[in-house]
Short mmCIF file of C-alpha atoms in Angstrom, two decimals:
data_model
loop_
_atom_site.label_atom_id
_atom_site.label_comp_id
_atom_site.label_asym_id
_atom_site.label_seq_id
_atom_site.Cartn_x
_atom_site.Cartn_y
_atom_site.Cartn_z
CA UNK S 1 42.37 118.95 59.98
CA UNK S 2 44.28 119.55 63.23
CA UNK S 3 48.06 118.88 63.08
CA UNK S 4 48.43 118.66 66.85
CA UNK S 5 48.71 115.26 68.49
CA UNK S 6 47.01 114.34 71.73
CA UNK S 7 49.61 112.64 73.93
CA UNK S 8 47.18 112.29 76.79
CA UNK S 9 45.62 109.25 75.16
CA UNK S 10 48.88 107.26 75.11
CA UNK S 11 49.44 104.77 77.89
CA UNK S 12 52.80 104.01 79.49
CA UNK S 13 53.02 100.79 77.44
CA UNK S 14 52.71 102.75 74.18
CA UNK S 15 55.48 105.23 75.00
CA UNK S 16 58.88 104.31 73.59
CA UNK S 17 61.57 103.58 76.14
CA UNK S 18 64.63 105.57 75.16
CA UNK S 19 67.77 104.40 76.93
CA UNK S 20 65.99 101.50 78.63
CA UNK S 21 68.31 98.86 80.03
CA UNK S 22 68.94 95.71 78.07
CA UNK S 23 66.84 92.74 78.97
CA UNK S 24 68.48 90.19 81.19
CA UNK S 25 69.52 87.28 79.01
CA UNK S 26 67.58 84.13 79.79
CA UNK S 27 68.93 81.76 77.18
CA UNK S 28 72.30 80.03 77.58
CA UNK S 29 73.26 81.21 74.07
CA UNK S 30 73.02 84.84 75.13
CA UNK S 31 75.30 84.15 78.09
CA UNK S 32 77.71 82.41 75.78
CA UNK S 33 77.70 85.39 73.42
CA UNK S 34 78.50 87.69 76.35
CA UNK S 35 81.30 85.40 77.52
CA UNK S 36 82.78 85.28 74.04
CA UNK S 37 82.45 89.05 73.60
CA UNK S 38 83.98 89.90 76.98
CA UNK S 39 86.69 87.28 76.53
CA UNK S 40 87.67 88.60 73.12
CA UNK S 41 87.78 92.20 74.37
CA UNK S 42 89.91 91.20 77.38
CA UNK S 43 92.23 89.11 75.21
CA UNK S 44 92.82 91.91 72.74
CA UNK S 45 93.40 94.46 75.50
CA UNK S 46 95.86 92.20 77.31
CA UNK S 47 97.77 91.46 74.07
CA UNK S 48 98.17 95.18 73.46
CA UNK S 49 99.23 95.71 77.06
CA UNK S 50 101.81 92.90 76.84
CA UNK S 51 103.17 94.40 73.63
CA UNK S 52 103.50 97.80 75.31
CA UNK S 53 105.14 96.38 78.43
CA UNK S 54 107.63 94.16 76.58
CA UNK S 55 108.96 97.04 74.49
CA UNK S 56 108.92 99.30 77.60
CA UNK S 57 106.55 101.81 76.00
CA UNK S 58 104.27 101.75 79.04
CA UNK S 59 107.24 102.38 81.34
CA UNK S 60 108.88 105.24 79.45
CA UNK S 61 105.80 107.44 79.24
CA UNK S 62 105.31 110.50 81.39
CA UNK S 63 107.02 110.33 84.78
CA UNK S 64 106.39 106.69 85.61
CA UNK S 65 110.06 105.71 86.01
CA UNK S 66 111.10 108.83 87.89
CA UNK S 67 108.09 109.35 90.15
CA UNK S 68 105.50 106.61 90.45
CA UNK S 69 107.61 103.45 90.47
CA UNK S 70 110.06 104.73 93.14
CA UNK S 71 107.17 105.92 95.33
CA UNK S 72 105.17 102.71 94.87
CA UNK S 73 108.33 100.65 95.43
CA UNK S 74 108.88 102.43 98.74
CA UNK S 75 105.22 101.81 99.60
CA UNK S 76 105.54 98.09 98.86
CA UNK S 77 108.81 97.82 100.78
CA UNK S 78 107.33 99.44 103.88
CA UNK S 79 104.18 97.31 103.67
CA UNK S 80 106.24 94.12 103.33
CA UNK S 81 107.86 95.09 106.66
CA UNK S 82 104.42 95.84 108.22
CA UNK S 83 105.26 99.54 108.54
CA UNK S 84 103.11 102.56 107.76
CA UNK S 85 105.19 104.72 105.40
CA UNK S 86 104.89 108.24 106.79
CA UNK S 87 108.02 109.74 105.24
CA UNK S 88 109.95 109.17 102.00
CA UNK S 89 113.59 110.09 102.72
CA UNK S 90 114.95 109.47 99.20
CA UNK S 91 113.15 112.18 97.21
CA UNK S 92 113.72 115.95 97.45
CA UNK S 93 115.54 115.64 100.80
CA UNK S 94 112.50 113.89 102.22
CA UNK S 95 108.79 114.35 101.65
CA UNK S 96 105.61 113.36 103.54
CA UNK S 97 104.38 110.04 102.22
CA UNK S 98 101.21 108.76 103.87
CA UNK S 99 99.52 112.16 103.61
CA UNK S 100 100.31 112.61 99.91
CA UNK S 101 97.51 111.33 97.64
CA UNK S 102 99.97 110.49 94.83
CA UNK S 103 101.97 108.15 97.04
CA UNK S 104 99.53 105.28 96.58
CA UNK S 105 98.95 104.94 100.30
CA UNK S 106 95.33 103.98 100.79
CA UNK S 107 94.87 102.84 97.19
CA UNK S 108 94.43 99.09 97.51
CA UNK S 109 95.58 98.03 94.00
CA UNK S 110 98.89 99.90 94.42
CA UNK S 111 99.37 98.65 97.94
CA UNK S 112 98.75 95.01 97.03
CA UNK S 113 100.60 94.86 93.71
CA UNK S 114 103.77 96.50 94.99
CA UNK S 115 103.70 94.62 98.31
CA UNK S 116 103.61 91.23 96.58
CA UNK S 117 105.98 92.06 93.71
CA UNK S 118 108.74 94.64 93.64
CA UNK S 119 109.36 97.36 91.06
CA UNK S 120 108.59 96.60 87.40
CA UNK S 121 106.76 93.34 88.10
CA UNK S 122 104.50 95.15 90.55
CA UNK S 123 103.86 97.85 87.98
CA UNK S 124 102.88 95.26 85.36
CA UNK S 125 100.45 93.68 87.83
CA UNK S 126 99.11 97.17 88.55
CA UNK S 127 98.58 97.82 84.82
CA UNK S 128 96.94 94.45 84.19
CA UNK S 129 94.49 95.03 87.04
CA UNK S 130 93.48 98.42 85.66
CA UNK S 131 93.17 97.20 82.07
CA UNK S 132 90.96 94.26 83.09
CA UNK S 133 88.84 96.52 85.30
CA UNK S 134 88.41 99.14 82.55
CA UNK S 135 87.65 96.59 79.84
CA UNK S 136 85.18 94.53 81.87
CA UNK S 137 83.50 97.60 83.36
CA UNK S 138 83.03 99.28 79.99
CA UNK S 139 81.70 96.06 78.45
CA UNK S 140 79.19 95.52 81.25
CA UNK S 141 78.10 99.16 81.20
CA UNK S 142 77.51 99.01 77.44
CA UNK S 143 75.45 95.85 77.81
CA UNK S 144 73.39 97.35 80.65
CA UNK S 145 72.47 100.43 78.63
CA UNK S 146 71.21 98.24 75.80
CA UNK S 147 74.04 97.81 73.31
CA UNK S 148 74.56 94.52 71.53
CA UNK S 149 77.54 92.25 72.07
CA UNK S 150 79.54 93.64 69.13
CA UNK S 151 78.91 97.21 70.22
CA UNK S 152 79.89 96.40 73.80
CA UNK S 153 83.13 94.82 72.60
CA UNK S 154 83.96 97.98 70.66
CA UNK S 155 83.13 100.16 73.68
CA UNK S 156 85.38 98.05 75.90
CA UNK S 157 88.27 98.19 73.43
CA UNK S 158 87.92 101.93 72.82
CA UNK S 159 87.68 102.76 76.52
CA UNK S 160 90.42 100.51 77.83
CA UNK S 161 92.91 101.13 75.04
CA UNK S 162 92.11 104.77 74.38
CA UNK S 163 95.26 106.02 76.08
CA UNK S 164 97.73 103.38 74.85
#
């Protein structure tokens, strides 16, 4: 008896699809399950973010208070006055601003959030935007690659709250 298998006789329909995308839901119940799953993941992520912001944990980490918020505040102030911020005169006896990639110039979420709300409020808006984007993006990616709703919720939570 020959232990080898002839794969030439298999058709494309017989071959297993590894990593095939999830089928597009056609029933309203499947859409409802996705809405509930995404809503629960977003709610949990936003509750954790609110807890971190209210006890100032998210603000006291790294160099957010000494570097990013002053730079983004200057960015928002200049944009509120319809000015392109080319120079930051308040840090290190003046530094180039618009050409520095860490200044936030050219990054639309930073430009919008700090132009509409100053300082800490702008930073909270900035954080909320990124948490919602990370949570929703991870959930949708997990669903597209074929995971179930519960698995996609766990992926969204793990990805968006992994650094908190």
